mmCIF file of C-alpha atoms and ligand atoms in Angstrom:
data_model
loop_
_atom_site.group_PDB
_atom_site.id
_atom_site.type_symbol
_atom_site.label_atom_id
_atom_site.label_comp_id
_atom_site.label_asym_id
_atom_site.label_seq_id
_atom_site.Cartn_x
_atom_site.Cartn_y
_atom_site.Cartn_z
ATOM 1 C CA UNK A 1 28.842 193.772 -95.150
ATOM 2 C CA UNK A 2 27.564 194.601 -98.626
ATOM 3 C CA UNK A 3 23.943 194.804 -97.534
ATOM 4 C CA UNK A 4 23.853 198.586 -97.473
ATOM 5 C CA UNK A 5 25.162 198.760 -101.062
ATOM 6 C CA UNK A 6 22.616 196.177 -102.100
ATOM 7 C CA UNK A 7 19.829 198.159 -100.471
ATOM 8 C CA UNK A 8 20.876 201.355 -102.243
ATOM 9 C CA UNK A 9 21.038 199.580 -105.574
ATOM 10 C CA UNK A 10 17.657 197.979 -105.120
ATOM 11 C CA UNK A 11 16.104 201.238 -103.937
ATOM 12 C CA UNK A 12 17.274 202.757 -107.244
ATOM 13 C CA UNK A 13 15.690 199.923 -109.209
ATOM 14 C CA UNK A 14 12.457 200.292 -107.271
ATOM 15 C CA UNK A 15 12.470 204.036 -107.913
ATOM 16 C CA UNK A 16 12.898 203.346 -111.645
ATOM 17 C CA UNK A 17 9.908 201.011 -111.600
ATOM 18 C CA UNK A 18 7.859 203.635 -109.791
ATOM 19 C CA UNK A 19 9.066 206.391 -112.095
ATOM 20 C CA UNK A 20 7.922 204.421 -115.131
ATOM 21 C CA UNK A 21 4.471 204.066 -113.567
ATOM 22 C CA UNK A 22 4.879 200.275 -113.452
ATOM 23 C CA UNK A 23 4.932 199.672 -109.718
ATOM 24 C CA UNK A 24 2.360 197.055 -108.737
ATOM 25 C CA UNK A 25 0.595 197.503 -105.430
ATOM 26 C CA UNK A 26 -1.574 194.795 -103.920
ATOM 27 C CA UNK A 27 -5.008 195.574 -102.651
ATOM 28 C CA UNK A 28 -6.032 193.604 -99.607
ATOM 29 C CA UNK A 29 -9.328 191.801 -99.249
ATOM 30 C CA UNK A 30 -10.950 191.360 -95.879
ATOM 31 C CA UNK A 31 -13.373 188.671 -97.105
ATOM 32 C CA UNK A 32 -13.308 185.359 -98.978
ATOM 33 C CA UNK A 33 -12.785 185.599 -102.742
ATOM 34 C CA UNK A 34 -16.168 186.174 -104.358
ATOM 35 C CA UNK A 35 -18.139 188.378 -106.752
ATOM 36 C CA UNK A 36 -18.767 190.702 -103.799
ATOM 37 C CA UNK A 37 -15.710 191.281 -101.636
ATOM 38 C CA UNK A 38 -14.523 193.923 -99.199
ATOM 39 C CA UNK A 39 -11.279 195.829 -98.878
ATOM 40 C CA UNK A 40 -10.204 197.770 -95.789
ATOM 41 C CA UNK A 41 -11.847 200.768 -97.540
ATOM 42 C CA UNK A 42 -15.212 199.058 -97.918
ATOM 43 C CA UNK A 43 -17.233 196.661 -100.062
ATOM 44 C CA UNK A 44 -16.553 196.316 -103.799
ATOM 45 C CA UNK A 45 -17.845 194.321 -106.728
ATOM 46 C CA UNK A 46 -15.034 192.148 -108.012
ATOM 47 C CA UNK A 47 -14.380 191.962 -111.757
ATOM 48 C CA UNK A 48 -10.771 190.823 -111.738
ATOM 49 C CA UNK A 49 -10.657 187.294 -110.331
ATOM 50 C CA UNK A 50 -10.389 184.044 -112.301
ATOM 51 C CA UNK A 51 -13.384 182.829 -110.293
ATOM 52 C CA UNK A 52 -15.281 181.975 -113.472
ATOM 53 C CA UNK A 53 -17.850 179.628 -111.923
ATOM 54 C CA UNK A 54 -17.967 181.270 -108.515
ATOM 55 C CA UNK A 55 -16.558 178.178 -106.796
ATOM 56 C CA UNK A 56 -13.841 179.940 -104.752
ATOM 57 C CA UNK A 57 -16.210 180.334 -101.790
ATOM 58 C CA UNK A 58 -18.839 177.790 -102.790
ATOM 59 C CA UNK A 59 -20.305 176.174 -99.633
ATOM 60 C CA UNK A 60 -19.832 172.625 -100.971
ATOM 61 C CA UNK A 61 -16.162 173.283 -101.754
ATOM 62 C CA UNK A 62 -15.506 174.959 -98.399
ATOM 63 C CA UNK A 63 -17.288 172.156 -96.576
ATOM 64 C CA UNK A 64 -15.330 169.423 -98.377
ATOM 65 C CA UNK A 65 -12.056 171.182 -97.606
ATOM 66 C CA UNK A 66 -13.067 171.659 -93.960
ATOM 67 C CA UNK A 67 -14.057 168.033 -93.554
ATOM 68 C CA UNK A 68 -10.740 166.984 -95.103
ATOM 69 C CA UNK A 69 -8.816 168.867 -92.406
ATOM 70 C CA UNK A 70 -10.390 166.563 -89.816
ATOM 71 C CA UNK A 71 -10.131 163.401 -91.862
ATOM 72 C CA UNK A 72 -6.768 163.873 -93.607
ATOM 73 C CA UNK A 73 -4.901 166.429 -91.521
ATOM 74 C CA UNK A 74 -3.342 169.753 -92.448
ATOM 75 C CA UNK A 75 -0.201 168.965 -94.430
ATOM 76 C CA UNK A 76 1.735 166.108 -95.968
ATOM 77 C CA UNK A 77 5.211 167.157 -94.831
ATOM 78 C CA UNK A 78 6.618 165.262 -97.769
ATOM 79 C CA UNK A 79 6.973 165.118 -101.510
ATOM 80 C CA UNK A 80 4.793 162.632 -103.328
ATOM 81 C CA UNK A 81 7.281 159.807 -103.860
ATOM 82 C CA UNK A 82 8.515 159.665 -100.279
ATOM 83 C CA UNK A 83 5.345 159.624 -98.182
ATOM 84 C CA UNK A 84 3.262 162.467 -99.594
ATOM 85 C CA UNK A 85 0.586 160.565 -101.508
ATOM 86 C CA UNK A 86 -2.806 159.864 -99.951
ATOM 87 C CA UNK A 87 -5.575 157.970 -101.697
ATOM 88 C CA UNK A 88 -7.134 161.444 -101.955
ATOM 89 C CA UNK A 89 -4.360 162.580 -104.323
ATOM 90 C CA UNK A 90 -4.669 159.579 -106.617
ATOM 91 C CA UNK A 91 -8.450 159.970 -106.563
ATOM 92 C CA UNK A 92 -8.138 163.563 -107.826
ATOM 93 C CA UNK A 93 -5.723 162.457 -110.557
ATOM 94 C CA UNK A 94 -8.124 159.713 -111.627
ATOM 95 C CA UNK A 95 -11.073 162.121 -111.629
ATOM 96 C CA UNK A 96 -9.191 164.727 -113.669
ATOM 97 C CA UNK A 97 -8.283 162.081 -116.267
ATOM 98 C CA UNK A 98 -11.903 160.991 -116.448
ATOM 99 C CA UNK A 99 -13.075 164.597 -116.819
ATOM 100 C CA UNK A 100 -10.484 165.490 -119.464
ATOM 101 C CA UNK A 101 -10.840 162.204 -121.335
ATOM 102 C CA UNK A 102 -7.135 161.361 -120.956
ATOM 103 C CA UNK A 103 -5.281 158.232 -119.852
ATOM 104 C CA UNK A 104 -3.583 159.636 -116.806
ATOM 105 C CA UNK A 105 -2.857 162.822 -114.865
ATOM 106 C CA UNK A 106 -0.066 163.987 -112.551
ATOM 107 C CA UNK A 107 -0.661 166.699 -109.955
ATOM 108 C CA UNK A 108 1.804 169.515 -109.284
ATOM 109 C CA UNK A 109 1.714 172.274 -106.652
ATOM 110 C CA UNK A 110 0.734 174.715 -109.390
ATOM 111 C CA UNK A 111 0.371 174.912 -113.132
ATOM 112 C CA UNK A 112 3.507 177.051 -113.070
ATOM 113 C CA UNK A 113 5.304 173.979 -111.729
ATOM 114 C CA UNK A 114 3.563 171.629 -114.176
ATOM 115 C CA UNK A 115 4.805 173.769 -117.066
ATOM 116 C CA UNK A 116 8.179 174.098 -115.377
ATOM 117 C CA UNK A 117 8.561 170.324 -115.221
ATOM 118 C CA UNK A 118 7.051 168.888 -118.379
ATOM 119 C CA UNK A 119 9.356 170.115 -121.165
ATOM 120 C CA UNK A 120 12.724 169.235 -119.693
ATOM 121 C CA UNK A 121 11.585 165.647 -119.212
ATOM 122 C CA UNK A 122 10.063 165.090 -122.653
ATOM 123 C CA UNK A 123 12.162 167.198 -125.014
ATOM 124 C CA UNK A 124 15.930 167.187 -125.421
ATOM 125 C CA UNK A 125 18.543 168.497 -127.813
ATOM 126 C CA UNK A 126 17.278 166.561 -130.841
ATOM 127 C CA UNK A 127 13.743 167.867 -130.345
ATOM 128 C CA UNK A 128 11.884 171.002 -131.398
ATOM 129 C CA UNK A 129 9.409 173.096 -129.410
ATOM 130 C CA UNK A 130 7.234 175.429 -131.482
ATOM 131 C CA UNK A 131 5.606 177.986 -129.217
ATOM 132 C CA UNK A 132 3.085 180.823 -129.591
ATOM 133 C CA UNK A 133 4.751 184.181 -128.860
ATOM 134 C CA UNK A 134 2.063 185.114 -126.314
ATOM 135 C CA UNK A 135 2.228 181.915 -124.278
ATOM 136 C CA UNK A 136 2.080 182.193 -120.493
ATOM 137 C CA UNK A 137 5.313 183.005 -118.641
ATOM 138 C CA UNK A 138 5.375 179.524 -117.085
ATOM 139 C CA UNK A 139 5.401 177.861 -120.520
ATOM 140 C CA UNK A 140 8.179 180.182 -121.641
ATOM 141 C CA UNK A 141 10.235 179.391 -118.539
ATOM 142 C CA UNK A 142 9.535 175.658 -118.766
ATOM 143 C CA UNK A 143 10.589 175.589 -122.418
ATOM 144 C CA UNK A 144 13.790 177.455 -121.498
ATOM 145 C CA UNK A 145 14.642 174.753 -118.991
ATOM 146 C CA UNK A 146 14.684 172.117 -121.739
ATOM 147 C CA UNK A 147 17.554 171.700 -124.176
ATOM 148 C CA UNK A 148 15.220 171.503 -127.174
ATOM 149 C CA UNK A 149 15.512 173.732 -130.247
ATOM 150 C CA UNK A 150 13.052 176.601 -129.875
ATOM 151 C CA UNK A 151 10.813 178.124 -132.528
ATOM 152 C CA UNK A 152 8.346 180.921 -131.919
ATOM 153 C CA UNK A 153 5.312 181.786 -134.056
ATOM 154 C CA UNK A 154 3.204 184.924 -134.125
ATOM 155 C CA UNK A 155 0.156 184.826 -131.874
ATOM 156 C CA UNK A 156 -2.481 182.447 -133.329
ATOM 157 C CA UNK A 157 -0.933 182.830 -136.800
ATOM 158 C CA UNK A 158 -1.305 179.482 -138.579
ATOM 159 C CA UNK A 159 0.759 180.537 -141.601
ATOM 160 C CA UNK A 160 3.655 181.434 -139.344
ATOM 161 C CA UNK A 161 3.142 178.238 -137.336
ATOM 162 C CA UNK A 162 3.474 176.263 -140.574
ATOM 163 C CA UNK A 163 6.645 178.147 -141.473
ATOM 164 C CA UNK A 164 8.121 177.298 -138.049
ATOM 165 C CA UNK A 165 7.057 173.653 -138.349
ATOM 166 C CA UNK A 166 8.886 173.515 -141.690
ATOM 167 C CA UNK A 167 11.938 175.069 -140.129
ATOM 168 C CA UNK A 168 11.797 172.434 -137.382
ATOM 169 C CA UNK A 169 11.605 169.466 -139.774
ATOM 170 C CA UNK A 170 14.131 166.758 -139.020
ATOM 171 C CA UNK A 171 13.772 166.969 -135.241
ATOM 172 C CA UNK A 172 13.255 163.695 -133.352
ATOM 173 C CA UNK A 173 10.128 165.002 -131.609
ATOM 174 C CA UNK A 174 8.305 168.212 -132.365
ATOM 175 C CA UNK A 175 5.639 169.738 -130.158
ATOM 176 C CA UNK A 176 3.396 172.744 -130.757
ATOM 177 C CA UNK A 177 2.744 174.562 -127.476
ATOM 178 C CA UNK A 178 -0.106 176.990 -126.933
ATOM 179 C CA UNK A 179 -2.320 178.523 -124.295
ATOM 180 C CA UNK A 180 -5.916 177.447 -124.902
ATOM 181 C CA UNK A 181 -6.950 181.018 -124.099
ATOM 182 C CA UNK A 182 -4.634 184.047 -124.151
ATOM 183 C CA UNK A 183 -5.319 185.771 -120.892
ATOM 184 C CA UNK A 184 -4.500 189.366 -121.778
ATOM 185 C CA UNK A 185 -6.696 189.332 -124.911
ATOM 186 C CA UNK A 186 -9.379 186.804 -123.958
ATOM 187 C CA UNK A 187 -9.093 185.019 -127.290
ATOM 188 C CA UNK A 188 -8.937 181.330 -128.114
ATOM 189 C CA UNK A 189 -6.077 179.511 -129.807
ATOM 190 C CA UNK A 190 -7.321 178.101 -133.147
ATOM 191 C CA UNK A 191 -6.921 174.529 -131.963
ATOM 192 C CA UNK A 192 -8.557 172.899 -134.999
ATOM 193 C CA UNK A 193 -6.078 174.562 -137.350
ATOM 194 C CA UNK A 194 -3.200 173.889 -134.971
ATOM 195 C CA UNK A 195 -4.091 170.175 -134.804
ATOM 196 C CA UNK A 196 -4.340 169.990 -138.623
ATOM 197 C CA UNK A 197 -0.866 171.465 -139.022
ATOM 198 C CA UNK A 198 0.582 169.321 -136.247
ATOM 199 C CA UNK A 199 -0.783 166.240 -137.979
ATOM 200 C CA UNK A 200 0.627 167.332 -141.330
ATOM 201 C CA UNK A 201 4.112 167.759 -139.849
ATOM 202 C CA UNK A 202 3.997 164.848 -137.398
ATOM 203 C CA UNK A 203 4.095 167.117 -134.349
ATOM 204 C CA UNK A 204 2.562 166.694 -130.910
ATOM 205 C CA UNK A 205 0.211 169.334 -129.478
ATOM 206 C CA UNK A 206 0.400 170.622 -125.887
ATOM 207 C CA UNK A 207 -2.347 172.973 -124.663
ATOM 208 C CA UNK A 208 -2.233 174.877 -121.363
ATOM 209 C CA UNK A 209 -5.936 175.227 -120.672
ATOM 210 C CA UNK A 210 -5.756 177.164 -117.414
ATOM 211 C CA UNK A 211 -8.202 179.887 -118.530
ATOM 212 C CA UNK A 212 -10.727 177.382 -119.916
ATOM 213 C CA UNK A 213 -10.847 174.156 -117.935
ATOM 214 C CA UNK A 214 -14.166 173.857 -116.094
ATOM 215 C CA UNK A 215 -16.183 176.347 -118.135
ATOM 216 C CA UNK A 216 -15.268 176.342 -121.859
ATOM 217 C CA UNK A 217 -16.965 173.733 -124.033
ATOM 218 C CA UNK A 218 -20.436 172.250 -123.587
ATOM 219 C CA UNK A 219 -19.344 170.150 -120.598
ATOM 220 C CA UNK A 220 -16.621 172.496 -119.390
ATOM 221 C CA UNK A 221 -13.809 170.238 -120.566
ATOM 222 C CA UNK A 222 -11.977 173.180 -122.094
ATOM 223 C CA UNK A 223 -10.802 174.473 -125.449
ATOM 224 C CA UNK A 224 -10.208 171.017 -127.001
ATOM 225 C CA UNK A 225 -13.896 170.279 -126.420
ATOM 226 C CA UNK A 226 -14.939 173.650 -127.835
ATOM 227 C CA UNK A 227 -12.938 173.051 -131.025
ATOM 228 C CA UNK A 228 -13.886 169.365 -131.321
ATOM 229 C CA UNK A 229 -10.256 168.218 -131.075
ATOM 230 C CA UNK A 230 -10.167 166.543 -127.643
ATOM 231 C CA UNK A 231 -8.821 163.339 -129.235
ATOM 232 C CA UNK A 232 -6.143 165.220 -131.200
ATOM 233 C CA UNK A 233 -4.492 167.172 -128.361
ATOM 234 C CA UNK A 234 -1.687 165.025 -126.947
ATOM 235 C CA UNK A 235 -0.836 166.826 -123.727
ATOM 236 C CA UNK A 236 -2.845 169.112 -121.478
ATOM 237 C CA UNK A 237 -1.649 171.264 -118.636
ATOM 238 C CA UNK A 238 -3.922 173.332 -116.435
ATOM 239 C CA UNK A 239 -4.560 174.847 -113.039
ATOM 240 C CA UNK A 240 -6.883 174.136 -110.145
ATOM 241 C CA UNK A 241 -6.330 177.771 -109.165
ATOM 242 C CA UNK A 242 -8.880 179.377 -111.456
ATOM 243 C CA UNK A 243 -12.325 177.960 -112.301
ATOM 244 C CA UNK A 244 -11.801 174.658 -110.446
ATOM 245 C CA UNK A 245 -12.136 176.125 -106.962
ATOM 246 C CA UNK A 246 -9.328 178.625 -107.285
ATOM 247 C CA UNK A 247 -7.092 177.358 -104.471
ATOM 248 C CA UNK A 248 -3.896 175.907 -105.900
ATOM 249 C CA UNK A 249 -2.508 172.984 -107.805
ATOM 250 C CA UNK A 250 -1.840 172.163 -111.422
ATOM 251 C CA UNK A 251 -1.540 169.116 -113.610
ATOM 252 C CA UNK A 252 -0.200 167.494 -116.739
ATOM 253 C CA UNK A 253 -2.646 165.087 -118.357
ATOM 254 C CA UNK A 254 -2.085 162.753 -121.289
ATOM 255 C CA UNK A 255 -0.702 159.361 -122.258
ATOM 256 C CA UNK A 256 0.103 156.978 -119.381
ATOM 257 C CA UNK A 257 3.807 156.754 -120.298
ATOM 258 C CA UNK A 258 4.185 160.536 -120.232
ATOM 259 C CA UNK A 259 2.687 160.730 -116.755
ATOM 260 C CA UNK A 260 4.739 157.755 -115.562
ATOM 261 C CA UNK A 261 7.979 159.346 -116.748
ATOM 262 C CA UNK A 262 7.074 162.724 -115.241
ATOM 263 C CA UNK A 263 6.630 161.001 -111.858
ATOM 264 C CA UNK A 264 10.215 159.728 -112.221
ATOM 265 C CA UNK A 265 11.863 162.870 -113.527
ATOM 266 C CA UNK A 266 9.877 166.118 -113.290
ATOM 267 C CA UNK A 267 11.877 168.248 -110.878
ATOM 268 C CA UNK A 268 9.048 170.372 -109.392
ATOM 269 C CA UNK A 269 7.216 167.087 -108.685
ATOM 270 C CA UNK A 270 10.189 165.294 -107.176
ATOM 271 C CA UNK A 271 11.490 168.171 -105.087
ATOM 272 C CA UNK A 272 8.431 170.132 -103.946
ATOM 273 C CA UNK A 273 5.745 169.341 -101.413
ATOM 274 C CA UNK A 274 2.451 167.569 -102.079
ATOM 275 C CA UNK A 275 -0.718 169.575 -102.568
ATOM 276 C CA UNK A 276 -2.372 169.950 -99.134
ATOM 277 C CA UNK A 277 -5.151 167.408 -98.484
ATOM 278 C CA UNK A 278 -7.807 170.069 -97.847
ATOM 279 C CA UNK A 279 -7.023 171.639 -101.227
ATOM 280 C CA UNK A 280 -7.250 168.242 -102.924
ATOM 281 C CA UNK A 281 -10.632 167.550 -101.290
ATOM 282 C CA UNK A 282 -11.938 171.002 -102.186
ATOM 283 C CA UNK A 283 -10.796 170.507 -105.783
ATOM 284 C CA UNK A 284 -12.617 167.163 -105.932
ATOM 285 C CA UNK A 285 -15.790 168.912 -104.763
ATOM 286 C CA UNK A 286 -15.226 171.622 -107.396
ATOM 287 C CA UNK A 287 -14.938 168.946 -110.102
ATOM 288 C CA UNK A 288 -18.233 167.473 -108.900
ATOM 289 C CA UNK A 289 -19.852 170.890 -109.166
ATOM 290 C CA UNK A 290 -18.471 171.416 -112.670
ATOM 291 C CA UNK A 291 -20.369 168.323 -113.814
ATOM 292 C CA UNK A 292 -23.642 169.900 -112.736
ATOM 293 C CA UNK A 293 -22.734 173.461 -113.711
ATOM 294 C CA UNK A 294 -24.322 173.724 -117.147
ATOM 295 C CA UNK A 295 -26.493 176.595 -115.924
ATOM 296 C CA UNK A 296 -23.517 178.372 -114.333
ATOM 297 C CA UNK A 297 -21.665 178.122 -117.657
ATOM 298 C CA UNK A 298 -24.703 179.577 -119.434
ATOM 299 C CA UNK A 299 -24.899 182.405 -116.902
ATOM 300 C CA UNK A 300 -21.225 183.126 -117.452
ATOM 301 C CA UNK A 301 -21.684 183.328 -121.228
ATOM 302 C CA UNK A 302 -24.788 185.514 -120.792
ATOM 303 C CA UNK A 303 -22.949 187.858 -118.402
ATOM 304 C CA UNK A 304 -20.048 188.237 -120.843
ATOM 305 C CA UNK A 305 -22.447 188.919 -123.745
ATOM 306 C CA UNK A 306 -24.414 191.475 -121.749
ATOM 307 C CA UNK A 307 -21.256 193.234 -120.609
ATOM 308 C CA UNK A 308 -19.841 193.397 -124.135
ATOM 309 C CA UNK A 309 -23.114 194.729 -125.565
ATOM 310 C CA UNK A 310 -23.583 197.416 -122.891
ATOM 311 C CA UNK A 311 -19.957 198.536 -123.081
ATOM 312 C CA UNK A 312 -20.040 198.788 -126.873
ATOM 313 C CA UNK A 313 -23.233 200.860 -126.606
ATOM 314 C CA UNK A 314 -21.525 203.112 -124.076
ATOM 315 C CA UNK A 315 -18.741 203.785 -126.559
ATOM 316 C CA UNK A 316 -15.903 201.730 -125.124
ATOM 317 C CA UNK A 317 -13.297 200.075 -127.323
ATOM 318 C CA UNK A 318 -13.331 196.294 -126.676
ATOM 319 C CA UNK A 319 -11.247 193.502 -128.105
ATOM 320 C CA UNK A 320 -13.791 191.257 -129.828
ATOM 321 C CA UNK A 321 -14.311 187.741 -128.516
ATOM 322 C CA UNK A 322 -16.498 185.335 -126.580
ATOM 323 C CA UNK A 323 -14.432 184.553 -123.508
ATOM 324 C CA UNK A 324 -15.395 186.024 -120.094
ATOM 325 C CA UNK A 325 -12.108 187.932 -120.189
ATOM 326 C CA UNK A 326 -13.091 191.247 -121.783
ATOM 327 C CA UNK A 327 -10.261 193.729 -122.459
ATOM 328 C CA UNK A 328 -11.417 197.361 -122.506
ATOM 329 C CA UNK A 329 -8.772 199.126 -124.566
ATOM 330 C CA UNK A 330 -7.133 202.510 -123.962
ATOM 331 C CA UNK A 331 -4.746 202.746 -126.885
ATOM 332 C CA UNK A 332 -2.044 205.265 -127.620
ATOM 333 C CA UNK A 333 0.567 207.285 -125.783
ATOM 334 C CA UNK A 334 -1.604 208.268 -122.854
ATOM 335 C CA UNK A 335 -3.570 205.018 -122.632
ATOM 336 C CA UNK A 336 -1.668 203.524 -119.714
ATOM 337 C CA UNK A 337 -2.288 206.584 -117.578
ATOM 338 C CA UNK A 338 -5.959 206.839 -118.613
ATOM 339 C CA UNK A 339 -6.582 203.147 -117.909
ATOM 340 C CA UNK A 340 -4.940 203.401 -114.486
ATOM 341 C CA UNK A 341 -6.914 206.532 -113.576
ATOM 342 C CA UNK A 342 -10.194 204.977 -114.685
ATOM 343 C CA UNK A 343 -9.496 201.785 -112.705
ATOM 344 C CA UNK A 344 -8.676 203.852 -109.588
ATOM 345 C CA UNK A 345 -11.804 205.918 -109.992
ATOM 346 C CA UNK A 346 -13.916 202.798 -110.463
ATOM 347 C CA UNK A 347 -12.667 201.442 -107.161
ATOM 348 C CA UNK A 348 -14.017 204.608 -105.545
ATOM 349 C CA UNK A 349 -17.318 203.730 -107.257
ATOM 350 C CA UNK A 350 -17.190 200.285 -105.634
ATOM 351 C CA UNK A 351 -16.044 198.298 -108.670
ATOM 352 C CA UNK A 352 -12.726 196.498 -108.614
ATOM 353 C CA UNK A 353 -10.972 196.183 -111.995
ATOM 354 C CA UNK A 354 -7.297 196.224 -112.913
ATOM 355 C CA UNK A 355 -5.462 198.203 -115.582
ATOM 356 C CA UNK A 356 -2.642 196.489 -117.483
ATOM 357 C CA UNK A 357 0.102 198.283 -119.342
ATOM 358 C CA UNK A 358 3.605 197.648 -120.696
ATOM 359 C CA UNK A 359 5.437 195.302 -120.121
ATOM 360 C CA UNK A 360 2.486 193.009 -119.376
ATOM 361 C CA UNK A 361 0.910 194.042 -122.691
ATOM 362 C CA UNK A 362 2.575 195.767 -125.679
ATOM 363 C CA UNK A 363 3.273 199.515 -125.504
ATOM 364 C CA UNK A 364 0.302 201.579 -126.661
ATOM 365 C CA UNK A 365 -2.088 198.683 -125.964
ATOM 366 C CA UNK A 366 -3.044 199.471 -122.350
ATOM 367 C CA UNK A 367 -6.320 198.037 -121.160
ATOM 368 C CA UNK A 368 -8.583 197.335 -118.248
ATOM 369 C CA UNK A 369 -9.173 193.597 -118.191
ATOM 370 C CA UNK A 370 -12.643 192.757 -116.964
ATOM 371 C CA UNK A 371 -13.385 189.184 -115.940
ATOM 372 C CA UNK A 372 -16.952 188.038 -115.683
ATOM 373 C CA UNK A 373 -18.114 185.275 -113.351
ATOM 374 C CA UNK A 374 -21.223 183.142 -113.144
ATOM 375 C CA UNK A 375 -21.500 184.557 -109.630
ATOM 376 C CA UNK A 376 -22.228 188.046 -111.002
ATOM 377 C CA UNK A 377 -25.881 189.018 -111.294
ATOM 378 C CA UNK A 378 -27.220 191.031 -114.211
ATOM 379 C CA UNK A 379 -27.360 193.985 -111.813
ATOM 380 C CA UNK A 380 -23.671 193.530 -110.987
ATOM 381 C CA UNK A 381 -22.825 193.657 -114.689
ATOM 382 C CA UNK A 382 -24.862 196.826 -115.174
ATOM 383 C CA UNK A 383 -23.245 198.409 -112.107
ATOM 384 C CA UNK A 384 -19.824 197.701 -113.599
ATOM 385 C CA UNK A 385 -20.733 199.365 -116.909
ATOM 386 C CA UNK A 386 -22.124 202.404 -115.100
ATOM 387 C CA UNK A 387 -18.921 202.694 -113.075
ATOM 388 C CA UNK A 388 -16.921 202.676 -116.326
ATOM 389 C CA UNK A 389 -19.017 205.557 -117.642
ATOM 390 C CA UNK A 390 -18.815 207.570 -114.431
ATOM 391 C CA UNK A 391 -15.058 207.036 -114.225
ATOM 392 C CA UNK A 392 -14.515 207.964 -117.867
ATOM 393 C CA UNK A 393 -16.393 211.226 -117.331
ATOM 394 C CA UNK A 394 -14.567 211.901 -114.075
ATOM 395 C CA UNK A 395 -11.134 211.590 -115.669
ATOM 396 C CA UNK A 396 -12.273 213.461 -118.793
ATOM 397 C CA UNK A 397 -11.509 210.676 -121.273
ATOM 398 C CA UNK A 398 -13.486 210.752 -124.517
ATOM 399 C CA UNK A 399 -15.476 207.759 -125.798
ATOM 400 C CA UNK A 400 -13.567 205.664 -128.328
ATOM 401 C CA UNK A 401 -14.023 206.616 -131.994
ATOM 402 C CA UNK A 402 -16.820 204.406 -133.317
ATOM 403 C CA UNK A 403 -14.506 202.864 -135.938
ATOM 404 C CA UNK A 404 -12.442 201.205 -133.213
ATOM 405 C CA UNK A 405 -15.348 199.671 -131.334
ATOM 406 C CA UNK A 406 -15.950 195.955 -131.354
HETATM 407 C C1 LIG B 501 -2.755 181.072 -114.384
HETATM 408 C C2 LIG B 501 -1.970 180.345 -115.374
HETATM 409 C C3 LIG B 501 -0.918 179.516 -115.006
HETATM 410 C C4 LIG B 501 -0.425 179.423 -113.584
HETATM 411 O O1 LIG B 501 -1.271 178.622 -112.822
HETATM 412 P P1 LIG B 501 -0.918 178.400 -111.273
HETATM 413 O O2 LIG B 501 -1.582 177.106 -110.953
HETATM 414 O O3 LIG B 501 -1.486 179.568 -110.545
HETATM 415 O O4 LIG B 501 0.559 178.315 -111.168
HETATM 416 C C5 LIG B 501 -0.268 178.790 -115.979
HETATM 417 N N1 LIG B 501 -0.625 178.886 -117.272
HETATM 418 C C6 LIG B 501 -1.623 179.695 -117.677
HETATM 419 C C7 LIG B 501 -1.984 179.766 -119.119
HETATM 420 C C8 LIG B 501 -2.319 180.455 -116.744
HETATM 421 O O5 LIG B 501 -3.298 181.268 -117.138
#
């Protein structure tokens, strides 16, 4: 009866989103996820997936998942605690714990769900959660679902973190929560400094390592390994949906009692279906590959270095860093439009990148976020840089002033 009013209202909202230039369209792929993909308009080089190690279509991962369909069936038709746990699921949890160097691990359908479930269970009214302002949306939502007191510190700002830890003194439990890598900027959380401060104030540390697990650190164990603090981070969350095969699934890893209690009380675990067996088997194969992926990790680092060097030479304004996320900045009033036009033009050149603008990033800080993969060749990287130059010329944007270049 009210549906027509609802439709009119929503059409207005949609028009507002379009009018502000913020409407997100989804490009369709006609191939598996890979460095080289195709869209209905033709083949493109892909520089916007989280496919850091190139495992999303790796033959060993695909084969393991395919074999699991025959051996373990398609779906579990149950949540874990009723009849949704196969030995395959516990095997993946055991293997993740071994890889991360933790006592135990609990699987969720996604990292979004892991973050949605962990805080409410562990932190109540007498507790304090101290959170980086740029943390992932799923951490923000998960923290909101808890009744804990909330403190927010400026992105990666240790002085402000200390001020917030002081403000939180007196809480029963305090936890510092951070992304290991901030995905819009491609920069690392200063985990050594964070662990020092947490120790000083008797706080726990929780790191969401979604953009690092599998490829950051000498053995790919993530940001705690890179910063030499693996034994000082109390709780890890992460995704299987990025470097570790890229399908789906997430986890919380840490002390045995934490995992045991989450199995009793975490709502997304109790009330949502088990990860599909084929995905679990594919993720196990991805973990195997990560162990023997030292050369893929080196290739990834080399690709990111090459891209940064060539882009700086070509006069683009990059956020400095070492992560394979490389933000190419288009600052100022007109930046959002310029970034969007350049990304569109690059697609016509056969290179797929995505422009980000407000509200995903702050106003005036529009960017094209390029993501390198070990699956890219040196030629692919050079093709991407050339497409940036061609597109910049085509839309008539000037090179960045040299003072702003990384
Ligand atoms: C991608 C991402 C997630 C979400 O992971 P899913 O498994 O896709 O739900 C959560 N946290 C961070 C930091 C991420 O980058």
